Amino acid sequence: MPLLKVYNPATVVKHLNGLINVYKPKNMKLNQVKTAILYNICRDLNEMYSNQIEASKTPLLEPGGAANPILRKIDSLNLAEDILSKGPAYQMDDISCTPALSLGLHTSGVLILGLNRGIRLYRTAQKKPPMRAYHVTVQMGVATENHFSDSRKTVRANFTHVRANRISGLASSLQASHQRKMYELCGVDLQSQAAYELACKGLIRPVDKTLPVVYGIKLIGFQPPYFTLEIHAINETEDYLAALVNDMAIELKTVGHCSAIRCVRHGPYVVEKSLLRHGWNLAGVVRNMREQKEIT
């Protein structure tokens, strides 16, 4: 399908309905991300609108006055269209922006935002909570108050005895325990035929949307004092993930805290297709929205 350049801002706003996949930086609040995107969209729309008004101005002739009787050329003045009298044509309140699922302050990565009717279409298609994948980096040897690196350090411990095989074994054990818990919540024995038939139907999801469940956890990087885990979970929060890796450090006979959390997948949306901060403008949003429509 050929792409057409559109110079009418009203036409752009009419088709500004869909999902965008943006990359949320660390230590940036969700409202700050939404404000930055909406501000840039409205700025570009107002620039298109002002260019349209400039092109529609018609030249007039008026007498130069008693001292200069020669007619001079002027532009028509329409105060109804002047920005100093009516203000910006498009404001941030004119466009709704709603996140599909929120990300915490310390988390970076994939953030799905719905513009106007886009979030309604997303919730219609995604009737079940999507699985998200994270890369969580842990620093061993230091524990903090809130399990993140920006709070006060409370405990120090030795970590030289920790090896990659011990972390991998603990991760496999945690994954198995969470899978066992899902079957127990369904009231099914893990070794029964009913459990096999339930597993054949697909991914088992919790009915309670506030219950976090880990479906996969594995070690993908080990460089002491840091190691990185890949975690697949549903209904999780950054506080839950930070508490999880803190408990893992205690099981490894040391202490640790979460130094970085990066969301790399949100259902079918991946971090490679995320819109970086320098692309948070009207052209980048429209291009990214078209890419996400192809995915869904």
PDB file of C-alpha atoms in Angstrom:
ATOM      1  CA  MET A   1       0.000   0.000   0.000  1.00  0.00           C
ATOM      2  CA  PRO A   2       1.601   3.311  -1.041  1.00  0.00           C
ATOM      3  CA  LEU A   3       2.140   5.908   1.649  1.00  0.00           C
ATOM      4  CA  LEU A   4       0.853   9.444   1.163  1.00  0.00           C
ATOM      5  CA  LYS A   5       2.145  12.617   2.731  1.00  0.00           C
ATOM      6  CA  VAL A   6      -0.564  14.417   4.685  1.00  0.00           C
ATOM      7  CA  TYR A   7      -0.323  18.140   5.331  1.00  0.00           C
ATOM      8  CA  ASN A   8      -3.749  18.612   6.954  1.00  0.00           C
ATOM      9  CA  PRO A   9      -3.488  18.343  10.774  1.00  0.00           C
ATOM     10  CA  ALA A  10      -7.191  17.494  11.131  1.00  0.00           C
ATOM     11  CA  THR A  11      -6.699  14.411   8.956  1.00  0.00           C
ATOM     12  CA  VAL A  12      -3.709  13.334  11.051  1.00  0.00           C
ATOM     13  CA  VAL A  13      -5.651  13.663  14.318  1.00  0.00           C
ATOM     14  CA  LYS A  14      -8.558  11.697  12.859  1.00  0.00           C
ATOM     15  CA  HIS A  15      -6.288   8.713  12.172  1.00  0.00           C
ATOM     16  CA  LEU A  16      -4.308   9.018  15.422  1.00  0.00           C
ATOM     17  CA  ASN A  17      -5.878   5.881  16.916  1.00  0.00           C
ATOM     18  CA  GLY A  18      -3.713   2.916  17.764  1.00  0.00           C
ATOM     19  CA  LEU A  19      -0.889   1.529  19.864  1.00  0.00           C
ATOM     20  CA  ILE A  20       2.696   2.751  20.066  1.00  0.00           C
ATOM     21  CA  ASN A  21       5.678   0.882  21.462  1.00  0.00           C
ATOM     22  CA  VAL A  22       8.007   3.349  23.179  1.00  0.00           C
ATOM     23  CA  TYR A  23      11.231   2.745  25.095  1.00  0.00           C
ATOM     24  CA  LYS A  24      10.837   4.100  28.618  1.00  0.00           C
ATOM     25  CA  PRO A  25      14.125   5.310  30.130  1.00  0.00           C
ATOM     26  CA  LYS A  26      15.131   4.442  33.668  1.00  0.00           C
ATOM     27  CA  ASN A  27      14.210   6.900  36.454  1.00  0.00           C
ATOM     28  CA  MET A  28      11.521   8.525  34.271  1.00  0.00           C
ATOM     29  CA  LYS A  29       7.967   8.445  35.569  1.00  0.00           C
ATOM     30  CA  LEU A  30       5.099   7.241  33.425  1.00  0.00           C
ATOM     31  CA  ASN A  31       3.379  10.635  33.478  1.00  0.00           C
ATOM     32  CA  GLN A  32       6.602  12.278  32.296  1.00  0.00           C
ATOM     33  CA  VAL A  33       6.743   9.910  29.315  1.00  0.00           C
ATOM     34  CA  LYS A  34       3.114  10.630  28.404  1.00  0.00           C
ATOM     35  CA  THR A  35       3.582  14.390  28.795  1.00  0.00           C
ATOM     36  CA  ALA A  36       6.708  14.432  26.620  1.00  0.00           C
ATOM     37  CA  ILE A  37       5.034  12.449  23.824  1.00  0.00           C
ATOM     38  CA  LEU A  38       1.806  14.471  23.853  1.00  0.00           C
ATOM     39  CA  TYR A  39       3.714  17.763  23.977  1.00  0.00           C
ATOM     40  CA  ASN A  40       5.776  16.843  20.922  1.00  0.00           C
ATOM     41  CA  ILE A  41       2.711  15.610  19.014  1.00  0.00           C
ATOM     42  CA  CYS A  42       0.791  18.833  19.711  1.00  0.00           C
ATOM     43  CA  ARG A  43       3.845  20.931  18.813  1.00  0.00           C
ATOM     44  CA  ASP A  44       4.124  19.271  15.403  1.00  0.00           C
ATOM     45  CA  LEU A  45       0.369  19.499  14.798  1.00  0.00           C
ATOM     46  CA  ASN A  46       0.370  23.214  15.620  1.00  0.00           C
ATOM     47  CA  GLU A  47       3.307  23.728  13.285  1.00  0.00           C
ATOM     48  CA  MET A  48       1.355  22.030  10.490  1.00  0.00           C
ATOM     49  CA  TYR A  49      -1.669  24.170  11.320  1.00  0.00           C
ATOM     50  CA  SER A  50       0.312  27.425  11.268  1.00  0.00           C
ATOM     51  CA  ASN A  51       1.830  26.499   7.896  1.00  0.00           C
ATOM     52  CA  GLN A  52      -1.651  25.857   6.590  1.00  0.00           C
ATOM     53  CA  ILE A  53      -2.841  29.271   7.807  1.00  0.00           C
ATOM     54  CA  GLU A  54       0.182  31.018   6.283  1.00  0.00           C
ATOM     55  CA  ALA A  55      -0.543  29.403   2.909  1.00  0.00           C
ATOM     56  CA  SER A  56      -4.196  30.516   2.996  1.00  0.00           C
ATOM     57  CA  LYS A  57      -3.485  34.232   3.600  1.00  0.00           C
ATOM     58  CA  THR A  58      -4.661  36.455   0.722  1.00  0.00           C
ATOM     59  CA  PRO A  59      -2.827  39.676  -0.166  1.00  0.00           C
ATOM     60  CA  LEU A  60      -4.782  42.931   0.025  1.00  0.00           C
ATOM     61  CA  LEU A  61      -4.072  46.525  -0.952  1.00  0.00           C
ATOM     62  CA  GLU A  62      -4.549  49.485   1.345  1.00  0.00           C
ATOM     63  CA  PRO A  63      -3.753  53.190   0.950  1.00  0.00           C
ATOM     64  CA  GLY A  64      -0.506  54.282   2.479  1.00  0.00           C
ATOM     65  CA  GLY A  65      -2.076  57.331   4.179  1.00  0.00           C
ATOM     66  CA  ALA A  66      -1.988  61.063   3.496  1.00  0.00           C
ATOM     67  CA  ALA A  67       1.801  61.248   3.561  1.00  0.00           C
ATOM     68  CA  ASN A  68       2.158  58.287   1.154  1.00  0.00           C
ATOM     69  CA  PRO A  69      -0.750  57.912  -1.288  1.00  0.00           C
ATOM     70  CA  ILE A  70       0.816  54.923  -3.051  1.00  0.00           C
ATOM     71  CA  LEU A  71      -1.006  51.642  -2.384  1.00  0.00           C
ATOM     72  CA  ARG A  72       1.007  49.046  -0.504  1.00  0.00           C
ATOM     73  CA  LYS A  73       0.570  45.262  -0.274  1.00  0.00           C
ATOM     74  CA  ILE A  74      -0.472  43.697   3.031  1.00  0.00           C
ATOM     75  CA  ASP A  75      -1.728  40.298   4.259  1.00  0.00           C
ATOM     76  CA  SER A  76      -5.286  39.825   5.477  1.00  0.00           C
ATOM     77  CA  LEU A  77      -5.550  39.693   9.253  1.00  0.00           C
ATOM     78  CA  ASN A  78      -8.008  37.107  10.601  1.00  0.00           C
ATOM     79  CA  LEU A  79      -7.963  37.414  14.382  1.00  0.00           C
ATOM     80  CA  ALA A  80     -10.062  34.253  14.675  1.00  0.00           C
ATOM     81  CA  GLU A  81      -7.083  32.254  13.381  1.00  0.00           C
ATOM     82  CA  ASP A  82      -4.300  34.195  15.098  1.00  0.00           C
ATOM     83  CA  ILE A  83      -2.482  32.180  17.772  1.00  0.00           C
ATOM     84  CA  LEU A  84      -2.158  35.255  20.017  1.00  0.00           C
ATOM     85  CA  SER A  85      -5.946  35.579  20.220  1.00  0.00           C
ATOM     86  CA  LYS A  86      -7.171  31.947  20.254  1.00  0.00           C
ATOM     87  CA  GLY A  87      -4.159  30.065  21.591  1.00  0.00           C
ATOM     88  CA  PRO A  88      -2.715  26.810  20.168  1.00  0.00           C
ATOM     89  CA  ALA A  89      -5.064  24.911  17.875  1.00  0.00           C
ATOM     90  CA  TYR A  90      -4.130  21.533  19.411  1.00  0.00           C
ATOM     91  CA  GLN A  91      -3.475  20.980  23.103  1.00  0.00           C
ATOM     92  CA  MET A  92      -2.437  17.929  25.105  1.00  0.00           C
ATOM     93  CA  ASP A  93      -5.945  17.456  26.508  1.00  0.00           C
ATOM     94  CA  ASP A  94      -7.252  16.869  22.970  1.00  0.00           C
ATOM     95  CA  ILE A  95      -5.403  13.525  22.715  1.00  0.00           C
ATOM     96  CA  SER A  96      -5.829  10.719  25.221  1.00  0.00           C
ATOM     97  CA  CYS A  97      -2.827   8.536  26.049  1.00  0.00           C
ATOM     98  CA  THR A  98      -3.321   5.443  28.232  1.00  0.00           C
ATOM     99  CA  PRO A  99      -0.746   2.754  29.101  1.00  0.00           C
ATOM    100  CA  ALA A 100      -1.658  -0.877  28.529  1.00  0.00           C
ATOM    101  CA  LEU A 101       0.382  -1.870  31.600  1.00  0.00           C
ATOM    102  CA  SER A 102       2.512   0.388  33.742  1.00  0.00           C
ATOM    103  CA  LEU A 103       6.251   0.231  34.329  1.00  0.00           C
ATOM    104  CA  GLY A 104       7.894   1.269  37.578  1.00  0.00           C
ATOM    105  CA  LEU A 105      10.285   4.148  38.088  1.00  0.00           C
ATOM    106  CA  HIS A 106      13.404   1.937  38.095  1.00  0.00           C
ATOM    107  CA  THR A 107      12.320  -0.107  35.058  1.00  0.00           C
ATOM    108  CA  SER A 108      13.282   0.697  31.475  1.00  0.00           C
ATOM    109  CA  GLY A 109      12.196  -0.937  28.255  1.00  0.00           C
ATOM    110  CA  VAL A 110       9.007  -1.697  26.358  1.00  0.00           C
ATOM    111  CA  LEU A 111       6.032   0.499  27.243  1.00  0.00           C
ATOM    112  CA  ILE A 112       2.795   0.110  25.256  1.00  0.00           C
ATOM    113  CA  LEU A 113       0.673   3.261  25.039  1.00  0.00           C
ATOM    114  CA  GLY A 114      -2.760   3.575  23.447  1.00  0.00           C
ATOM    115  CA  LEU A 115      -3.637   6.833  21.702  1.00  0.00           C
ATOM    116  CA  ASN A 116      -7.340   7.772  21.668  1.00  0.00           C
ATOM    117  CA  ARG A 117      -9.310   4.609  20.781  1.00  0.00           C
ATOM    118  CA  GLY A 118      -6.163   2.482  20.564  1.00  0.00           C
ATOM    119  CA  ILE A 119      -6.284   1.268  24.171  1.00  0.00           C
ATOM    120  CA  ARG A 120      -9.870   0.107  23.702  1.00  0.00           C
ATOM    121  CA  LEU A 121      -8.833  -1.993  20.709  1.00  0.00           C
ATOM    122  CA  TYR A 122      -5.912  -3.423  22.718  1.00  0.00           C
ATOM    123  CA  ARG A 123      -8.123  -4.505  25.618  1.00  0.00           C
ATOM    124  CA  THR A 124     -10.591  -6.071  23.236  1.00  0.00           C
ATOM    125  CA  ALA A 125      -7.846  -8.136  21.583  1.00  0.00           C
ATOM    126  CA  GLN A 126      -5.932  -8.939  24.809  1.00  0.00           C
ATOM    127  CA  LYS A 127      -8.634 -10.427  27.007  1.00  0.00           C
ATOM    128  CA  LYS A 128      -5.989 -12.147  29.142  1.00  0.00           C
ATOM    129  CA  PRO A 129      -2.995 -10.488  30.808  1.00  0.00           C
ATOM    130  CA  PRO A 130       0.057 -10.713  28.520  1.00  0.00           C
ATOM    131  CA  MET A 131       3.357 -12.227  29.550  1.00  0.00           C
ATOM    132  CA  ARG A 132       6.285  -9.857  29.865  1.00  0.00           C
ATOM    133  CA  ALA A 133       9.986 -10.683  29.764  1.00  0.00           C
ATOM    134  CA  TYR A 134      12.630  -8.850  31.795  1.00  0.00           C
ATOM    135  CA  HIS A 135      16.396  -8.737  32.029  1.00  0.00           C
ATOM    136  CA  VAL A 136      17.164  -8.171  35.703  1.00  0.00           C
ATOM    137  CA  THR A 137      20.727  -7.333  36.745  1.00  0.00           C
ATOM    138  CA  VAL A 138      21.701  -8.097  40.349  1.00  0.00           C
ATOM    139  CA  GLN A 139      24.691  -6.783  42.257  1.00  0.00           C
ATOM    140  CA  MET A 140      25.884  -9.191  44.921  1.00  0.00           C
ATOM    141  CA  GLY A 141      27.586  -8.240  48.166  1.00  0.00           C
ATOM    142  CA  VAL A 142      25.440  -5.207  49.085  1.00  0.00           C
ATOM    143  CA  ALA A 143      21.850  -5.072  50.339  1.00  0.00           C
ATOM    144  CA  THR A 144      19.721  -1.908  50.374  1.00  0.00           C
ATOM    145  CA  GLU A 145      16.530  -0.817  52.066  1.00  0.00           C
ATOM    146  CA  ASN A 146      14.198  -1.048  49.062  1.00  0.00           C
ATOM    147  CA  HIS A 147      16.288  -3.608  47.076  1.00  0.00           C
ATOM    148  CA  PHE A 148      17.316  -0.940  44.523  1.00  0.00           C
ATOM    149  CA  SER A 149      20.612   0.876  44.105  1.00  0.00           C
ATOM    150  CA  ASP A 150      19.234   4.367  44.871  1.00  0.00           C
ATOM    151  CA  SER A 151      18.504   3.693  48.562  1.00  0.00           C
ATOM    152  CA  ARG A 152      20.629   3.403  51.686  1.00  0.00           C
ATOM    153  CA  LYS A 153      22.954   0.399  51.963  1.00  0.00           C
ATOM    154  CA  THR A 154      22.151  -1.801  54.962  1.00  0.00           C
ATOM    155  CA  VAL A 155      24.258  -4.996  54.762  1.00  0.00           C
ATOM    156  CA  ARG A 156      27.515  -6.090  53.150  1.00  0.00           C
ATOM    157  CA  ALA A 157      28.517  -9.712  52.640  1.00  0.00           C
ATOM    158  CA  ASN A 158      31.036 -11.894  50.836  1.00  0.00           C
ATOM    159  CA  PHE A 159      30.021 -13.236  47.394  1.00  0.00           C
ATOM    160  CA  THR A 160      33.201 -14.903  46.099  1.00  0.00           C
ATOM    161  CA  HIS A 161      31.782 -18.385  46.772  1.00  0.00           C
ATOM    162  CA  VAL A 162      28.855 -17.868  44.351  1.00  0.00           C
ATOM    163  CA  ARG A 163      29.225 -19.653  41.001  1.00  0.00           C
ATOM    164  CA  ALA A 164      27.130 -19.562  37.856  1.00  0.00           C
ATOM    165  CA  ASN A 165      25.994 -23.191  38.226  1.00  0.00           C
ATOM    166  CA  ARG A 166      24.590 -22.459  41.688  1.00  0.00           C
ATOM    167  CA  ILE A 167      22.577 -19.536  40.327  1.00  0.00           C
ATOM    168  CA  SER A 168      21.269 -21.628  37.410  1.00  0.00           C
ATOM    169  CA  GLY A 169      20.227 -24.433  39.756  1.00  0.00           C
ATOM    170  CA  LEU A 170      18.402 -22.032  42.057  1.00  0.00           C
ATOM    171  CA  ALA A 171      16.646 -20.406  39.090  1.00  0.00           C
ATOM    172  CA  SER A 172      15.430 -23.801  37.833  1.00  0.00           C
ATOM    173  CA  SER A 173      14.152 -24.640  41.304  1.00  0.00           C
ATOM    174  CA  LEU A 174      12.216 -21.360  41.545  1.00  0.00           C
ATOM    175  CA  GLN A 175      10.699 -21.876  38.110  1.00  0.00           C
ATOM    176  CA  ALA A 176       9.526 -25.376  39.026  1.00  0.00           C
ATOM    177  CA  SER A 177       8.009 -24.177  42.323  1.00  0.00           C
ATOM    178  CA  HIS A 178       6.032 -21.421  40.595  1.00  0.00           C
ATOM    179  CA  GLN A 179       4.720 -23.856  37.974  1.00  0.00           C
ATOM    180  CA  ARG A 180       3.721 -26.265  40.716  1.00  0.00           C
ATOM    181  CA  LYS A 181       1.894 -23.457  42.504  1.00  0.00           C
ATOM    182  CA  MET A 182      -0.175 -22.694  39.385  1.00  0.00           C
ATOM    183  CA  TYR A 183      -1.429 -26.284  39.218  1.00  0.00           C
ATOM    184  CA  GLU A 184      -2.180 -26.250  42.942  1.00  0.00           C
ATOM    185  CA  LEU A 185      -4.269 -23.098  42.516  1.00  0.00           C
ATOM    186  CA  CYS A 186      -6.224 -24.935  39.809  1.00  0.00           C
ATOM    187  CA  GLY A 187      -6.806 -27.837  42.211  1.00  0.00           C
ATOM    188  CA  VAL A 188      -4.960 -30.332  39.997  1.00  0.00           C
ATOM    189  CA  ASP A 189      -2.204 -32.797  40.894  1.00  0.00           C
ATOM    190  CA  LEU A 190       0.928 -32.114  38.859  1.00  0.00           C
ATOM    191  CA  GLN A 191       1.405 -35.838  38.080  1.00  0.00           C
ATOM    192  CA  SER A 192      -2.212 -36.501  37.014  1.00  0.00           C
ATOM    193  CA  GLN A 193      -3.898 -36.819  33.614  1.00  0.00           C
ATOM    194  CA  ALA A 194      -5.931 -33.695  34.367  1.00  0.00           C
ATOM    195  CA  ALA A 195      -2.707 -31.684  34.689  1.00  0.00           C
ATOM    196  CA  TYR A 196      -1.558 -32.998  31.285  1.00  0.00           C
ATOM    197  CA  GLU A 197      -4.854 -32.031  29.625  1.00  0.00           C
ATOM    198  CA  LEU A 198      -4.702 -28.624  31.280  1.00  0.00           C
ATOM    199  CA  ALA A 199      -1.177 -28.062  29.986  1.00  0.00           C
ATOM    200  CA  CYS A 200      -2.234 -29.040  26.443  1.00  0.00           C
ATOM    201  CA  LYS A 201      -4.773 -26.193  26.399  1.00  0.00           C
ATOM    202  CA  GLY A 202      -1.998 -23.623  26.595  1.00  0.00           C
ATOM    203  CA  LEU A 203      -0.498 -21.281  29.135  1.00  0.00           C
ATOM    204  CA  ILE A 204      -2.100 -21.471  32.580  1.00  0.00           C
ATOM    205  CA  ARG A 205      -2.941 -17.990  33.767  1.00  0.00           C
ATOM    206  CA  PRO A 206      -4.073 -16.921  37.238  1.00  0.00           C
ATOM    207  CA  VAL A 207      -7.684 -15.840  37.653  1.00  0.00           C
ATOM    208  CA  ASP A 208      -6.625 -13.215  40.190  1.00  0.00           C
ATOM    209  CA  LYS A 209      -5.030 -10.384  38.195  1.00  0.00           C
ATOM    210  CA  THR A 210      -3.072  -9.239  41.251  1.00  0.00           C
ATOM    211  CA  LEU A 211      -1.260 -12.556  41.763  1.00  0.00           C
ATOM    212  CA  PRO A 212       2.261 -12.458  40.241  1.00  0.00           C
ATOM    213  CA  VAL A 213       3.399 -15.693  38.641  1.00  0.00           C
ATOM    214  CA  VAL A 214       6.850 -16.479  37.227  1.00  0.00           C
ATOM    215  CA  TYR A 215       6.777 -18.793  34.184  1.00  0.00           C
ATOM    216  CA  GLY A 216      10.460 -18.805  33.361  1.00  0.00           C
ATOM    217  CA  ILE A 217      13.723 -17.714  34.955  1.00  0.00           C
ATOM    218  CA  LYS A 218      17.246 -18.417  33.725  1.00  0.00           C
ATOM    219  CA  LEU A 219      20.754 -17.060  34.028  1.00  0.00           C
ATOM    220  CA  ILE A 220      21.972 -15.209  30.915  1.00  0.00           C
ATOM    221  CA  GLY A 221      25.018 -13.365  32.260  1.00  0.00           C
ATOM    222  CA  PHE A 222      27.529 -13.815  35.076  1.00  0.00           C
ATOM    223  CA  GLN A 223      30.275 -11.256  35.736  1.00  0.00           C
ATOM    224  CA  PRO A 224      30.879 -10.994  39.509  1.00  0.00           C
ATOM    225  CA  PRO A 225      29.681  -9.080  41.407  1.00  0.00           C
ATOM    226  CA  TYR A 226      26.897  -8.850  38.797  1.00  0.00           C
ATOM    227  CA  PHE A 227      24.696 -11.494  37.258  1.00  0.00           C
ATOM    228  CA  THR A 228      21.704 -11.097  34.905  1.00  0.00           C
ATOM    229  CA  LEU A 229      18.493 -13.103  34.900  1.00  0.00           C
ATOM    230  CA  GLU A 230      15.850 -13.390  32.203  1.00  0.00           C
ATOM    231  CA  ILE A 231      12.437 -13.586  33.877  1.00  0.00           C
ATOM    232  CA  HIS A 232       9.089 -14.286  32.180  1.00  0.00           C
ATOM    233  CA  ALA A 233       6.155 -13.357  34.379  1.00  0.00           C
ATOM    234  CA  ILE A 234       2.529 -12.210  34.538  1.00  0.00           C
ATOM    235  CA  ASN A 235       1.006  -9.660  36.952  1.00  0.00           C
ATOM    236  CA  GLU A 236       4.485  -8.740  38.174  1.00  0.00           C
ATOM    237  CA  THR A 237       5.745  -5.419  39.495  1.00  0.00           C
ATOM    238  CA  GLU A 238       9.269  -4.072  39.816  1.00  0.00           C
ATOM    239  CA  ASP A 239       9.034  -4.364  43.616  1.00  0.00           C
ATOM    240  CA  TYR A 240       8.120  -8.045  43.271  1.00  0.00           C
ATOM    241  CA  LEU A 241      11.059  -8.694  40.942  1.00  0.00           C
ATOM    242  CA  ALA A 242      13.449  -6.842  43.250  1.00  0.00           C
ATOM    243  CA  ALA A 243      12.233  -8.824  46.271  1.00  0.00           C
ATOM    244  CA  LEU A 244      12.566 -12.051  44.253  1.00  0.00           C
ATOM    245  CA  VAL A 245      16.246 -11.474  43.418  1.00  0.00           C
ATOM    246  CA  ASN A 246      16.912 -10.384  47.005  1.00  0.00           C
ATOM    247  CA  ASP A 247      15.542 -13.721  48.224  1.00  0.00           C
ATOM    248  CA  MET A 248      17.678 -15.512  45.654  1.00  0.00           C
ATOM    249  CA  ALA A 249      20.790 -13.762  46.971  1.00  0.00           C
ATOM    250  CA  ILE A 250      19.946 -14.889  50.509  1.00  0.00           C
ATOM    251  CA  GLU A 251      19.536 -18.473  49.249  1.00  0.00           C
ATOM    252  CA  LEU A 252      23.012 -18.167  47.749  1.00  0.00           C
ATOM    253  CA  LYS A 253      24.400 -17.339  51.229  1.00  0.00           C
ATOM    254  CA  THR A 254      25.061 -13.709  50.385  1.00  0.00           C
ATOM    255  CA  VAL A 255      23.094 -10.484  49.881  1.00  0.00           C
ATOM    256  CA  GLY A 256      22.267  -8.460  46.804  1.00  0.00           C
ATOM    257  CA  HIS A 257      20.117  -5.777  45.296  1.00  0.00           C
ATOM    258  CA  CYS A 258      18.605  -5.033  41.901  1.00  0.00           C
ATOM    259  CA  SER A 259      20.786  -2.649  39.885  1.00  0.00           C
ATOM    260  CA  ALA A 260      18.762  -2.656  36.630  1.00  0.00           C
ATOM    261  CA  ILE A 261      15.430  -3.930  35.297  1.00  0.00           C
ATOM    262  CA  ARG A 262      14.775  -3.867  31.559  1.00  0.00           C
ATOM    263  CA  CYS A 263      11.519  -5.014  29.971  1.00  0.00           C
ATOM    264  CA  VAL A 264      12.432  -6.653  26.649  1.00  0.00           C
ATOM    265  CA  ARG A 265       9.042  -8.053  25.622  1.00  0.00           C
ATOM    266  CA  HIS A 266       5.388  -7.238  26.234  1.00  0.00           C
ATOM    267  CA  GLY A 267       3.301  -9.985  24.644  1.00  0.00           C
ATOM    268  CA  PRO A 268       4.084  -9.765  20.884  1.00  0.00           C
ATOM    269  CA  TYR A 269       5.836  -6.384  21.219  1.00  0.00           C
ATOM    270  CA  VAL A 270       9.635  -6.492  21.465  1.00  0.00           C
ATOM    271  CA  VAL A 271      12.252  -3.959  22.507  1.00  0.00           C
ATOM    272  CA  GLU A 272      13.877  -3.916  19.041  1.00  0.00           C
ATOM    273  CA  LYS A 273      10.764  -2.167  17.664  1.00  0.00           C
ATOM    274  CA  SER A 274      10.514   0.374  20.497  1.00  0.00           C
ATOM    275  CA  LEU A 275      10.488   4.084  19.704  1.00  0.00           C
ATOM    276  CA  LEU A 276      13.524   5.765  21.266  1.00  0.00           C
ATOM    277  CA  ARG A 277      13.323   9.157  22.923  1.00  0.00           C
ATOM    278  CA  HIS A 278      14.696  11.132  19.963  1.00  0.00           C
ATOM    279  CA  GLY A 279      11.774   9.750  17.913  1.00  0.00           C
ATOM    280  CA  TRP A 280       9.013  10.944  20.242  1.00  0.00           C
ATOM    281  CA  ASN A 281       7.472  13.260  17.650  1.00  0.00           C
ATOM    282  CA  LEU A 282       4.479  13.162  15.322  1.00  0.00           C
ATOM    283  CA  ALA A 283       6.290  11.499  12.418  1.00  0.00           C
ATOM    284  CA  GLY A 284       7.905   8.873  14.689  1.00  0.00           C
ATOM    285  CA  VAL A 285       4.628   8.117  16.488  1.00  0.00           C
ATOM    286  CA  VAL A 286       2.677   7.659  13.239  1.00  0.00           C
ATOM    287  CA  ARG A 287       5.423   5.407  11.819  1.00  0.00           C
ATOM    288  CA  ASN A 288       5.596   3.303  14.988  1.00  0.00           C
ATOM    289  CA  MET A 289       1.801   3.039  15.154  1.00  0.00           C
ATOM    290  CA  ARG A 290       1.779   1.604  11.636  1.00  0.00           C
ATOM    291  CA  GLU A 291       4.431  -0.974  12.630  1.00  0.00           C
ATOM    292  CA  GLN A 292       2.427  -2.108  15.670  1.00  0.00           C
ATOM    293  CA  LYS A 293      -0.717  -2.572  13.550  1.00  0.00           C
ATOM    294  CA  GLU A 294       1.200  -5.089  11.458  1.00  0.00           C
ATOM    295  CA  ILE A 295       2.095  -7.033  14.620  1.00  0.00           C
ATOM    296  CA  THR A 296      -1.443  -7.170  16.018  1.00  0.00           C
TER     297      THR A 296
END
